[in-house]
PDB file of C-alpha atoms and ligand atoms in Angstrom:
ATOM      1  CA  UNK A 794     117.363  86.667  71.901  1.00 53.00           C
ATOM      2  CA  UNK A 795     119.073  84.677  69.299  1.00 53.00           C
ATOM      3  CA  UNK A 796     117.437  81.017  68.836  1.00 59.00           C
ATOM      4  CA  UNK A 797     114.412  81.949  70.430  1.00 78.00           C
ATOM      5  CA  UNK A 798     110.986  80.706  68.772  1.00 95.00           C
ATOM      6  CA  UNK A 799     107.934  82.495  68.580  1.00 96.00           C
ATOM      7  CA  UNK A 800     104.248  82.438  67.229  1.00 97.00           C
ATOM      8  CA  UNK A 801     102.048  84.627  65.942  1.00 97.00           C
ATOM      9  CA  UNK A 802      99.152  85.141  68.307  1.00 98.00           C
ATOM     10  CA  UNK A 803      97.262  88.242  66.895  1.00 98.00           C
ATOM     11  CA  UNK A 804      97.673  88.922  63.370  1.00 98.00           C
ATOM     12  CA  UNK A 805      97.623  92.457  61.542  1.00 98.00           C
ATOM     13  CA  UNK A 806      93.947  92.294  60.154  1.00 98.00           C
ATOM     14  CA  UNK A 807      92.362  91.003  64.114  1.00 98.00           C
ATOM     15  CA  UNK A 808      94.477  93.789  65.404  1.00 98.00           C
ATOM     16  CA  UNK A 809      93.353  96.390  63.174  1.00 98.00           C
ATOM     17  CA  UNK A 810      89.768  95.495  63.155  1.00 98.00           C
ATOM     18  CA  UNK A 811      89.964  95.523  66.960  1.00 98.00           C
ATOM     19  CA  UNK A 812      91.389  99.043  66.842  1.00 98.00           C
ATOM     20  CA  UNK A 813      88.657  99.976  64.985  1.00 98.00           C
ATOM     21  CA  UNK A 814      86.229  98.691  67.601  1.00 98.00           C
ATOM     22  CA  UNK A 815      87.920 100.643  70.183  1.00 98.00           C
ATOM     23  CA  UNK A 816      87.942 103.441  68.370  1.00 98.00           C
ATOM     24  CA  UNK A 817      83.829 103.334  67.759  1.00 98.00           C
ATOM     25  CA  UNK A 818      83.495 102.604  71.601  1.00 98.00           C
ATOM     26  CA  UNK A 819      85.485 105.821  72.467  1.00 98.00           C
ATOM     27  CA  UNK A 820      83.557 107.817  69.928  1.00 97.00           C
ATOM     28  CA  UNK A 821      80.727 106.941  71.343  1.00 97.00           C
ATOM     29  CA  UNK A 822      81.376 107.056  74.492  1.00 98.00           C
ATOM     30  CA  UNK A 823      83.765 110.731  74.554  1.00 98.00           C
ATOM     31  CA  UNK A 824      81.947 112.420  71.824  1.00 93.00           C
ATOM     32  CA  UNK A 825      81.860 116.496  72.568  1.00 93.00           C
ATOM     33  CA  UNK A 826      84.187 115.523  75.019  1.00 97.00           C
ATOM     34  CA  UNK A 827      87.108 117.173  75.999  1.00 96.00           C
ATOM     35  CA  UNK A 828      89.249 114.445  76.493  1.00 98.00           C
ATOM     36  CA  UNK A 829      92.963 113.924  76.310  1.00 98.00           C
ATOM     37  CA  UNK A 830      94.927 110.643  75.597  1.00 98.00           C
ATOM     38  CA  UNK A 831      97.560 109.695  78.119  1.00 98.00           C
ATOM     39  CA  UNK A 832      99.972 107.350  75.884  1.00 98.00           C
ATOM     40  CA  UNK A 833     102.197 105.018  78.317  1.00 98.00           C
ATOM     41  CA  UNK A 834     105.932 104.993  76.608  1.00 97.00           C
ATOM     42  CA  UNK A 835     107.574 103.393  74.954  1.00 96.00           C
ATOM     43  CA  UNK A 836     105.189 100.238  74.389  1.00 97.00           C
ATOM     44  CA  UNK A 837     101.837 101.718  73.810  1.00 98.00           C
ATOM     45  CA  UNK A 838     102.767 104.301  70.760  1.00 98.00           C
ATOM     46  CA  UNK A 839     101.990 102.619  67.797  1.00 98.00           C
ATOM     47  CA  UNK A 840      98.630 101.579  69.218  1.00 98.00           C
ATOM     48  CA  UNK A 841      97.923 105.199  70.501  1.00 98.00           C
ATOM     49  CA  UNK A 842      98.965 106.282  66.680  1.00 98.00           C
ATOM     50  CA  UNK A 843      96.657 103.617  65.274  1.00 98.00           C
ATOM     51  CA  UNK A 844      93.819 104.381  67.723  1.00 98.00           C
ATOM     52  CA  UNK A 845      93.713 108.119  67.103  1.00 98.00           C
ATOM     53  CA  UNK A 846      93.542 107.913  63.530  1.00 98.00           C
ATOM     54  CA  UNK A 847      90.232 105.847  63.787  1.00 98.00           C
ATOM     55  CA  UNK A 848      88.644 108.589  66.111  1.00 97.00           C
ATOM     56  CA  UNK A 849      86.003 110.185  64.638  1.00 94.00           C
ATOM     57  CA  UNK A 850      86.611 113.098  66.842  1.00 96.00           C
ATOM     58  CA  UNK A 851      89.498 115.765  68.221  1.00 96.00           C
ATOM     59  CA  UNK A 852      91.484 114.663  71.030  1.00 98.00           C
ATOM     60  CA  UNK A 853      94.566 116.293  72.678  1.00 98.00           C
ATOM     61  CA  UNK A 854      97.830 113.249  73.220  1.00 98.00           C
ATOM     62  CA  UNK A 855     100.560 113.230  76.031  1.00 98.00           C
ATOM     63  CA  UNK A 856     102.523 110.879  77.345  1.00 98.00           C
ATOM     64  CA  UNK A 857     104.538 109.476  80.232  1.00 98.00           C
ATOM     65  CA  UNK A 858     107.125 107.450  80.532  1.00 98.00           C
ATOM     66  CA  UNK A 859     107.489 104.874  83.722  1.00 94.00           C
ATOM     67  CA  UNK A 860     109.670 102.186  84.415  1.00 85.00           C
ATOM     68  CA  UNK A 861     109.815  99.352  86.958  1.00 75.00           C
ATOM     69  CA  UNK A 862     112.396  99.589  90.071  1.00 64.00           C
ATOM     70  CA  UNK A 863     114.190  96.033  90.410  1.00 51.00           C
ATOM     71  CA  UNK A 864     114.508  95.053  86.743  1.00 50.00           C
ATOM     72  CA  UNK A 865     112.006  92.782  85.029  1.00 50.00           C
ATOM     73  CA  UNK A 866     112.348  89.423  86.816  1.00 47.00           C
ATOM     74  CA  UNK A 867     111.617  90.590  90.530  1.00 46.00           C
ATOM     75  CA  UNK A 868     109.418  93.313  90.399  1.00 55.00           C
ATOM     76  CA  UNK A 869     109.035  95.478  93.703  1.00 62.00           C
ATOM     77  CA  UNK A 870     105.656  97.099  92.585  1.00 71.00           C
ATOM     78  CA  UNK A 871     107.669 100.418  92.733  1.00 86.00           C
ATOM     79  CA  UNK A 872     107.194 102.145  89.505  1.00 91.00           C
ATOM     80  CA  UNK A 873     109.438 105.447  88.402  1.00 91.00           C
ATOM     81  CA  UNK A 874     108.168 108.370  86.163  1.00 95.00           C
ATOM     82  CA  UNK A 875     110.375 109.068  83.738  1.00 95.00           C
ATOM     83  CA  UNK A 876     108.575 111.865  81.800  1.00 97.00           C
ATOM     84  CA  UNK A 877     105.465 113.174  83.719  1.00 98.00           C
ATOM     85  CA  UNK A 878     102.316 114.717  81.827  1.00 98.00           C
ATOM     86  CA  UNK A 879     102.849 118.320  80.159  1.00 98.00           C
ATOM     87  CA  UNK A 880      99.380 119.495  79.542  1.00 98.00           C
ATOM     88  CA  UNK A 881      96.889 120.298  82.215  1.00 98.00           C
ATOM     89  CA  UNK A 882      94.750 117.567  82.920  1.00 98.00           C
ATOM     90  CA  UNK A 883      92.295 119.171  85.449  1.00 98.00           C
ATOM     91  CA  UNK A 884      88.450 119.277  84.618  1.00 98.00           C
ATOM     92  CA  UNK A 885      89.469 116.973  82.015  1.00 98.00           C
ATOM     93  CA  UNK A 886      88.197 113.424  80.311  1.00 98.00           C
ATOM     94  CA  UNK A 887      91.466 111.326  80.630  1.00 98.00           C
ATOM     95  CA  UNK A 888      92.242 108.198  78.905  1.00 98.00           C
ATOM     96  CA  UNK A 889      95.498 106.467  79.736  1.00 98.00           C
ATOM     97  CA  UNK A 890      96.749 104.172  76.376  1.00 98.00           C
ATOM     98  CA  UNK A 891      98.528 101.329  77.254  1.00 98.00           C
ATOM     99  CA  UNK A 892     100.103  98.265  75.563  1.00 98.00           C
ATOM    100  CA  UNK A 893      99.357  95.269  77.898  1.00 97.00           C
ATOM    101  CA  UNK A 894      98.734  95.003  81.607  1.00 96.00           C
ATOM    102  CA  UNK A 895     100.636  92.119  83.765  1.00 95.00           C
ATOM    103  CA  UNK A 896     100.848  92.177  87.496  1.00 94.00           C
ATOM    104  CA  UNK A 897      98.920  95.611  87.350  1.00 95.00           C
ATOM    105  CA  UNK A 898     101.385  97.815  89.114  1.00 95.00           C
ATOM    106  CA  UNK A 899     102.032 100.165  85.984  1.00 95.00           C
ATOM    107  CA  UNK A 900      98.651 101.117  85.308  1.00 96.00           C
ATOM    108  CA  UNK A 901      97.782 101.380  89.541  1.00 96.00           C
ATOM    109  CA  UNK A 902     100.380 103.631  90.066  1.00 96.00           C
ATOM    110  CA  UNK A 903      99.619 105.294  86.736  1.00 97.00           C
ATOM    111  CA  UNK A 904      96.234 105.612  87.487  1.00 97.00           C
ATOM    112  CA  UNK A 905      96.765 106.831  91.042  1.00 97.00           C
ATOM    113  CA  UNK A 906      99.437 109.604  89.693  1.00 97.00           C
ATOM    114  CA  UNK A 907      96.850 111.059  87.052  1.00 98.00           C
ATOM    115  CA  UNK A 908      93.842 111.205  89.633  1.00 98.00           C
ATOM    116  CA  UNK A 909      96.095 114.199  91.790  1.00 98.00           C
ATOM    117  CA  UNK A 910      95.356 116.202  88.778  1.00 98.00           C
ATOM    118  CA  UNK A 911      91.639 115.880  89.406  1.00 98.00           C
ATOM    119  CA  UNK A 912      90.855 115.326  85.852  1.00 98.00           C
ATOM    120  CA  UNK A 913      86.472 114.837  85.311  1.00 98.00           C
ATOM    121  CA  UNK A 914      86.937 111.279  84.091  1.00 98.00           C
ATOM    122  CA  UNK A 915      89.675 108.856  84.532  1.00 98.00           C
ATOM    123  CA  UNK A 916      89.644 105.731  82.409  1.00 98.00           C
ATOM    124  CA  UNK A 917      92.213 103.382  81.066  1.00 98.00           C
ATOM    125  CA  UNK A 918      91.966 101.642  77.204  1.00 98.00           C
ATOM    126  CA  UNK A 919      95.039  98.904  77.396  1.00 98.00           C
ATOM    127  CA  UNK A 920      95.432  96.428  74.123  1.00 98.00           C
ATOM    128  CA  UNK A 921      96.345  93.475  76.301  1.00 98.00           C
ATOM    129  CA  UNK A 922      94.647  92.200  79.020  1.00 98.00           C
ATOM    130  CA  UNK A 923      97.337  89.751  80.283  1.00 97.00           C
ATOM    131  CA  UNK A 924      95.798  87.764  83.211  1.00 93.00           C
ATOM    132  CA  UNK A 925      97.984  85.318  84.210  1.00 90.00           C
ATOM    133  CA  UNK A 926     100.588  87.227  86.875  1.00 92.00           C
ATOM    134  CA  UNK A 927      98.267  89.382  87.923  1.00 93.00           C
ATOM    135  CA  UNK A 928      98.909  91.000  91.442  1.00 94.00           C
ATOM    136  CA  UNK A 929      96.867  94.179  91.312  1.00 93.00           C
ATOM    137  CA  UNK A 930      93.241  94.554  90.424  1.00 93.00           C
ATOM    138  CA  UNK A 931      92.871  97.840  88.314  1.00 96.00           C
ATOM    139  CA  UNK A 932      89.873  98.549  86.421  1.00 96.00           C
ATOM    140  CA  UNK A 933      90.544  98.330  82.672  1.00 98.00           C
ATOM    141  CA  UNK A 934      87.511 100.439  80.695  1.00 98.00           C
ATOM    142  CA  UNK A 935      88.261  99.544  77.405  1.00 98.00           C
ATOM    143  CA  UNK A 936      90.524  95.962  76.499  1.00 98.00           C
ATOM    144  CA  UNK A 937      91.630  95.142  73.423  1.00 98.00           C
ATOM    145  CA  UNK A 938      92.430  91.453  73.944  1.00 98.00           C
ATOM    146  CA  UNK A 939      92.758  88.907  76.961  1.00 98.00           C
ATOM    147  CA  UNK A 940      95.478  86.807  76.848  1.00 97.00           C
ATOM    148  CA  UNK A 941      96.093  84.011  79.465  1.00 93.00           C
ATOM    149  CA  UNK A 942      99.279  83.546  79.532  1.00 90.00           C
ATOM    150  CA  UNK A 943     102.949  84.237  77.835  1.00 94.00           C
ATOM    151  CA  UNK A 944     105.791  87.080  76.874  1.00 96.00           C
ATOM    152  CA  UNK A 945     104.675  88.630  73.585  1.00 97.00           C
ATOM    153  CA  UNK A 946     106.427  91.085  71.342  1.00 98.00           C
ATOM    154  CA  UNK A 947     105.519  93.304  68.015  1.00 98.00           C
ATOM    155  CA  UNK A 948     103.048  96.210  68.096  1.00 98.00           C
ATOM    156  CA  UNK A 949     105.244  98.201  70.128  1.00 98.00           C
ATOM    157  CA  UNK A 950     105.719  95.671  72.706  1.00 98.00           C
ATOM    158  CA  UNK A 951     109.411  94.998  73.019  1.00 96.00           C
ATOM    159  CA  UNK A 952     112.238  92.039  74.627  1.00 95.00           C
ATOM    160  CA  UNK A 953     114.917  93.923  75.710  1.00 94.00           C
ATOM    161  CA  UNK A 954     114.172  96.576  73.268  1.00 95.00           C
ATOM    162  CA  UNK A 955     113.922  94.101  70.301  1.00 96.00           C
ATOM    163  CA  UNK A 956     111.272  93.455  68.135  1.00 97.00           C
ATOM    164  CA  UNK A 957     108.807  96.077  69.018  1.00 97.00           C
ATOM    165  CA  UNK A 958     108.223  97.604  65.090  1.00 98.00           C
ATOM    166  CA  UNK A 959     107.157  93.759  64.372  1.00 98.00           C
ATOM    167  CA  UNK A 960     103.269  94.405  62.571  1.00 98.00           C
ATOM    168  CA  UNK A 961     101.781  91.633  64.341  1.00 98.00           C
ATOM    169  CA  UNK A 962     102.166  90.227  68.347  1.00 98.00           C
ATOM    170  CA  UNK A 963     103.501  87.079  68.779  1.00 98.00           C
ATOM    171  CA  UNK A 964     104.389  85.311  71.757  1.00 97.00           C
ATOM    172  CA  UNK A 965     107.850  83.975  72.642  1.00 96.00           C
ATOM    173  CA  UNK A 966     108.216  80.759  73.186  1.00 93.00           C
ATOM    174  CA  UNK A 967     110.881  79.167  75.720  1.00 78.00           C
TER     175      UNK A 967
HETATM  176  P1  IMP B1856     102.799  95.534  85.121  1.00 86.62           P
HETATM  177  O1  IMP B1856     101.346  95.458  84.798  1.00 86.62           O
HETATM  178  O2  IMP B1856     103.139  96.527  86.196  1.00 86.62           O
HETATM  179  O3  IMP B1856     103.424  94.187  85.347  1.00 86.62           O
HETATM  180  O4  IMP B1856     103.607  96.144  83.933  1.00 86.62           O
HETATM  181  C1  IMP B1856     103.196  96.135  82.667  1.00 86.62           C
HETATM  182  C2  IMP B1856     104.377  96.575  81.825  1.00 86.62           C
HETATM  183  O5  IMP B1856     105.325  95.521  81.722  1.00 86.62           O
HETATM  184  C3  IMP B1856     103.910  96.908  80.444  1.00 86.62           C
HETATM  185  O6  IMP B1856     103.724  98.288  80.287  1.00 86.62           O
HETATM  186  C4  IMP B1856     105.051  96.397  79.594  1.00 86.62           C
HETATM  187  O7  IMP B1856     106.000  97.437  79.449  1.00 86.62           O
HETATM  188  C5  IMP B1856     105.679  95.297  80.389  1.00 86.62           C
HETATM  189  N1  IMP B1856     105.188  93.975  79.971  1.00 86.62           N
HETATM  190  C6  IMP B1856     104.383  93.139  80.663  1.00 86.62           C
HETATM  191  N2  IMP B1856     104.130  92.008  79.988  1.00 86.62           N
HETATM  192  C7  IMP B1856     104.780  92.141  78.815  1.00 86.62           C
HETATM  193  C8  IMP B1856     104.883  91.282  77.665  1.00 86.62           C
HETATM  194  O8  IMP B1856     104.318  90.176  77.558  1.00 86.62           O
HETATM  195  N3  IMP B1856     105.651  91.759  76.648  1.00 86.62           N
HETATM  196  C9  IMP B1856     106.268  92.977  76.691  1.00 86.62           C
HETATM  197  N4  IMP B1856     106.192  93.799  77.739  1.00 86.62           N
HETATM  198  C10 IMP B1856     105.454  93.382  78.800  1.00 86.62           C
HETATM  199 MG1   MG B1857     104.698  99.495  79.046  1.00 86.62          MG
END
Protein backbone atom coordinates (compact mmCIF):
# COMPACT_ATOMS: atom_id res chain seq x y z
CA UNK A 1 0.00 0.00 0.00
CA UNK A 2 2.91 2.21 -0.54
CA UNK A 3 1.82 5.95 -1.60
CA UNK A 4 -1.48 5.55 -0.40
CA UNK A 5 -3.10 8.59 1.65
CA UNK A 6 -5.25 8.36 4.45
CA UNK A 7 -7.22 10.40 7.17
CA UNK A 8 -8.01 10.08 10.42
CA UNK A 9 -11.73 9.59 10.83
CA UNK A 10 -12.17 8.48 14.54
CA UNK A 11 -9.57 9.49 16.85
CA UNK A 12 -8.32 7.56 20.10
CA UNK A 13 -10.26 9.70 22.77
CA UNK A 14 -14.05 9.41 20.46
CA UNK A 15 -13.16 5.79 20.25
CA UNK A 16 -12.51 5.20 23.74
CA UNK A 17 -15.28 7.23 25.10
CA UNK A 18 -17.56 5.31 22.74
CA UNK A 19 -16.27 2.04 24.18
CA UNK A 20 -17.15 3.18 27.29
CA UNK A 21 -20.73 3.84 26.23
CA UNK A 22 -21.02 0.42 24.96
CA UNK A 23 -19.75 -0.94 27.72
CA UNK A 24 -22.51 0.94 30.19
CA UNK A 25 -25.26 -0.21 27.63
CA UNK A 26 -24.17 -3.91 28.00
CA UNK A 27 -23.96 -3.58 31.74
CA UNK A 28 -27.07 -2.53 31.85
CA UNK A 29 -28.58 -4.37 29.69
CA UNK A 30 -26.66 -8.20 30.61
CA UNK A 31 -26.25 -7.58 34.22
CA UNK A 32 -26.65 -11.15 36.27
CA UNK A 33 -26.47 -12.40 32.99
CA UNK A 34 -24.80 -15.26 31.86
CA UNK A 35 -23.57 -14.10 28.79
CA UNK A 36 -20.62 -14.95 26.63
CA UNK A 37 -18.76 -12.71 24.05
CA UNK A 38 -18.39 -14.13 20.58
CA UNK A 39 -15.19 -12.06 19.23
CA UNK A 40 -15.12 -12.18 15.20
CA UNK A 41 -11.16 -12.71 14.24
CA UNK A 42 -8.89 -11.23 13.40
CA UNK A 43 -10.47 -7.58 13.10
CA UNK A 44 -12.62 -7.25 16.10
CA UNK A 45 -9.87 -8.19 19.00
CA UNK A 46 -8.63 -5.14 20.17
CA UNK A 47 -12.15 -3.77 20.46
CA UNK A 48 -13.39 -7.01 22.25
CA UNK A 49 -10.11 -6.42 24.64
CA UNK A 50 -11.07 -2.78 25.09
CA UNK A 51 -14.79 -3.53 25.58
CA UNK A 52 -14.34 -6.17 28.26
CA UNK A 53 -12.20 -4.23 30.37
CA UNK A 54 -14.97 -1.50 30.72
CA UNK A 55 -17.58 -4.22 31.81
CA UNK A 56 -18.61 -3.82 35.05
CA UNK A 57 -19.46 -7.43 35.16
CA UNK A 58 -18.03 -11.27 34.42
CA UNK A 59 -18.35 -12.47 31.02
CA UNK A 60 -16.98 -15.68 29.39
CA UNK A 61 -14.93 -14.71 25.51
CA UNK A 62 -14.63 -17.04 22.38
CA UNK A 63 -14.05 -16.51 19.14
CA UNK A 64 -14.40 -17.51 15.50
CA UNK A 65 -12.67 -16.98 12.74
CA UNK A 66 -14.52 -16.59 9.08
CA UNK A 67 -13.38 -15.58 5.90
CA UNK A 68 -15.00 -14.59 2.59
CA UNK A 69 -15.00 -17.22 -0.50
CA UNK A 70 -13.96 -15.20 -3.79
CA UNK A 71 -11.41 -12.77 -2.35
CA UNK A 72 -12.31 -9.23 -1.37
CA UNK A 73 -13.30 -7.53 -4.64
CA UNK A 74 -16.20 -9.98 -5.78
CA UNK A 75 -17.71 -11.28 -2.90
CA UNK A 76 -20.05 -14.46 -3.38
CA UNK A 77 -21.87 -13.98 0.05
CA UNK A 78 -20.30 -17.43 0.90
CA UNK A 79 -18.54 -17.09 4.12
CA UNK A 80 -16.00 -20.01 5.59
CA UNK A 81 -15.44 -20.80 9.36
CA UNK A 82 -12.17 -21.00 10.08
CA UNK A 83 -12.22 -21.64 13.87
CA UNK A 84 -15.79 -22.47 15.15
CA UNK A 85 -16.94 -21.65 18.87
CA UNK A 86 -15.34 -23.91 21.76
CA UNK A 87 -17.57 -23.29 24.67
CA UNK A 88 -21.16 -24.30 24.86
CA UNK A 89 -23.35 -21.68 23.92
CA UNK A 90 -26.80 -23.28 24.66
CA UNK A 91 -29.22 -21.56 27.25
CA UNK A 92 -26.84 -18.85 26.89
CA UNK A 93 -26.85 -14.73 26.44
CA UNK A 94 -24.62 -14.41 23.26
CA UNK A 95 -23.03 -11.37 22.01
CA UNK A 96 -21.12 -11.58 18.75
CA UNK A 97 -18.09 -8.59 18.72
CA UNK A 98 -17.38 -7.39 15.55
CA UNK A 99 -15.19 -4.71 13.88
CA UNK A 100 -17.36 -3.17 11.07
CA UNK A 101 -20.23 -4.51 9.02
CA UNK A 102 -20.25 -3.94 4.98
CA UNK A 103 -22.47 -5.86 2.67
CA UNK A 104 -23.74 -7.82 5.84
CA UNK A 105 -22.90 -11.33 4.81
CA UNK A 106 -20.32 -11.93 7.76
CA UNK A 107 -22.45 -11.13 10.52
CA UNK A 108 -25.82 -13.06 8.60
CA UNK A 109 -24.08 -16.06 8.27
CA UNK A 110 -22.48 -15.50 11.67
CA UNK A 111 -25.55 -14.88 13.20
CA UNK A 112 -27.37 -17.76 11.52
CA UNK A 113 -24.36 -20.30 12.59
CA UNK A 114 -24.61 -19.24 16.42
CA UNK A 115 -28.56 -19.50 16.54
CA UNK A 116 -28.11 -23.75 15.86
CA UNK A 117 -26.68 -23.63 19.26
CA UNK A 118 -29.95 -22.32 20.65
CA UNK A 119 -28.29 -19.88 22.86
CA UNK A 120 -31.33 -17.63 25.20
CA UNK A 121 -30.31 -14.38 23.55
CA UNK A 122 -28.58 -13.66 20.38
CA UNK A 123 -27.35 -10.13 19.79
CA UNK A 124 -24.60 -8.55 17.83
CA UNK A 125 -22.37 -5.22 19.22
CA UNK A 126 -20.23 -4.25 15.84
CA UNK A 127 -17.92 -0.85 16.10
CA UNK A 128 -18.72 0.13 12.54
CA UNK A 129 -21.80 0.46 11.03
CA UNK A 130 -20.63 0.82 7.38
CA UNK A 131 -23.75 1.56 5.24
CA UNK A 132 -22.80 2.24 2.02
CA UNK A 133 -22.44 -1.51 0.20
CA UNK A 134 -24.82 -2.89 2.09
CA UNK A 135 -26.52 -6.10 0.62
CA UNK A 136 -27.90 -7.83 3.69
CA UNK A 137 -30.10 -6.38 6.36
CA UNK A 138 -28.92 -7.85 9.80
CA UNK A 139 -29.99 -6.42 12.94
CA UNK A 140 -27.08 -4.69 14.70
CA UNK A 141 -28.07 -4.31 18.75
CA UNK A 142 -25.42 -2.29 19.79
CA UNK A 143 -23.22 0.17 16.99
CA UNK A 144 -20.43 1.90 17.75
CA UNK A 145 -20.28 4.30 14.80
CA UNK A 146 -22.05 4.76 11.28
CA UNK A 147 -19.96 5.50 8.65
CA UNK A 148 -21.26 6.25 5.07
CA UNK A 149 -18.87 5.43 3.08
CA UNK A 150 -14.95 4.35 2.57
CA UNK A 151 -12.05 1.51 3.37
CA UNK A 152 -10.75 2.26 6.86
CA UNK A 153 -7.88 0.74 8.76
CA UNK A 154 -6.38 0.90 12.57
CA UNK A 155 -8.22 -0.56 15.57
CA UNK A 156 -7.77 -3.92 14.40
CA UNK A 157 -9.14 -3.32 11.08
CA UNK A 158 -6.53 -4.28 8.54
CA UNK A 159 -5.49 -3.72 4.30
CA UNK A 160 -4.07 -6.72 3.37
CA UNK A 161 -2.99 -7.40 6.83
CA UNK A 162 -1.36 -3.90 7.25
CA UNK A 163 -2.03 -1.38 9.56
CA UNK A 164 -4.40 -3.00 11.90
CA UNK A 165 -2.28 -2.12 15.49
CA UNK A 166 -2.77 1.68 14.16
CA UNK A 167 -4.58 3.45 17.68
CA UNK A 168 -6.95 5.36 15.74
CA UNK A 169 -9.27 4.41 12.28
CA UNK A 170 -8.63 6.23 9.43
CA UNK A 171 -9.91 5.89 6.11
CA UNK A 172 -7.87 5.26 2.95
CA UNK A 173 -8.05 7.43 0.49
CA UNK A 174 -7.68 6.51 -3.39
P1 LIG B 1 -19.34 -8.11 5.09
O1 LIG B 1 -20.25 -7.36 6.00
O2 LIG B 1 -19.73 -9.54 4.86
O3 LIG B 1 -19.05 -7.37 3.81
O4 LIG B 1 -17.94 -8.32 5.74
C1 LIG B 1 -17.44 -7.55 6.71
C2 LIG B 1 -15.98 -7.93 6.86
O5 LIG B 1 -15.22 -7.38 5.79
C3 LIG B 1 -15.44 -7.36 8.13
O6 LIG B 1 -15.44 -8.32 9.16
C4 LIG B 1 -14.04 -6.96 7.74
O7 LIG B 1 -13.18 -8.07 7.95
C5 LIG B 1 -14.11 -6.69 6.27
N1 LIG B 1 -14.26 -5.26 5.98
C6 LIG B 1 -15.35 -4.63 5.48
N2 LIG B 1 -15.15 -3.31 5.34
C7 LIG B 1 -13.90 -3.09 5.78
C8 LIG B 1 -13.11 -1.89 5.90
O8 LIG B 1 -13.51 -0.75 5.60
N3 LIG B 1 -11.85 -2.07 6.39
C9 LIG B 1 -11.37 -3.28 6.78
N4 LIG B 1 -12.07 -4.41 6.68
C10 LIG B 1 -13.33 -4.32 6.18
MG1 LIG C 1 -13.86 -9.04 10.12
Amino acid sequence: MMGTQKRCLISREDIARRVQELAADLSRDYQGCDLVLVGVLKGAFIFLADLVRELSFPVEIDFVRLSSYGGGTSPTGEVHISKDVELPLKGRDVLIVEDIMDLGFTLGFLRQHLATHLPKSLKICCLIDKRERREIDVPLDYVGFVVEQGFLVGYGLDCGEKQRTLPEIFVLEK
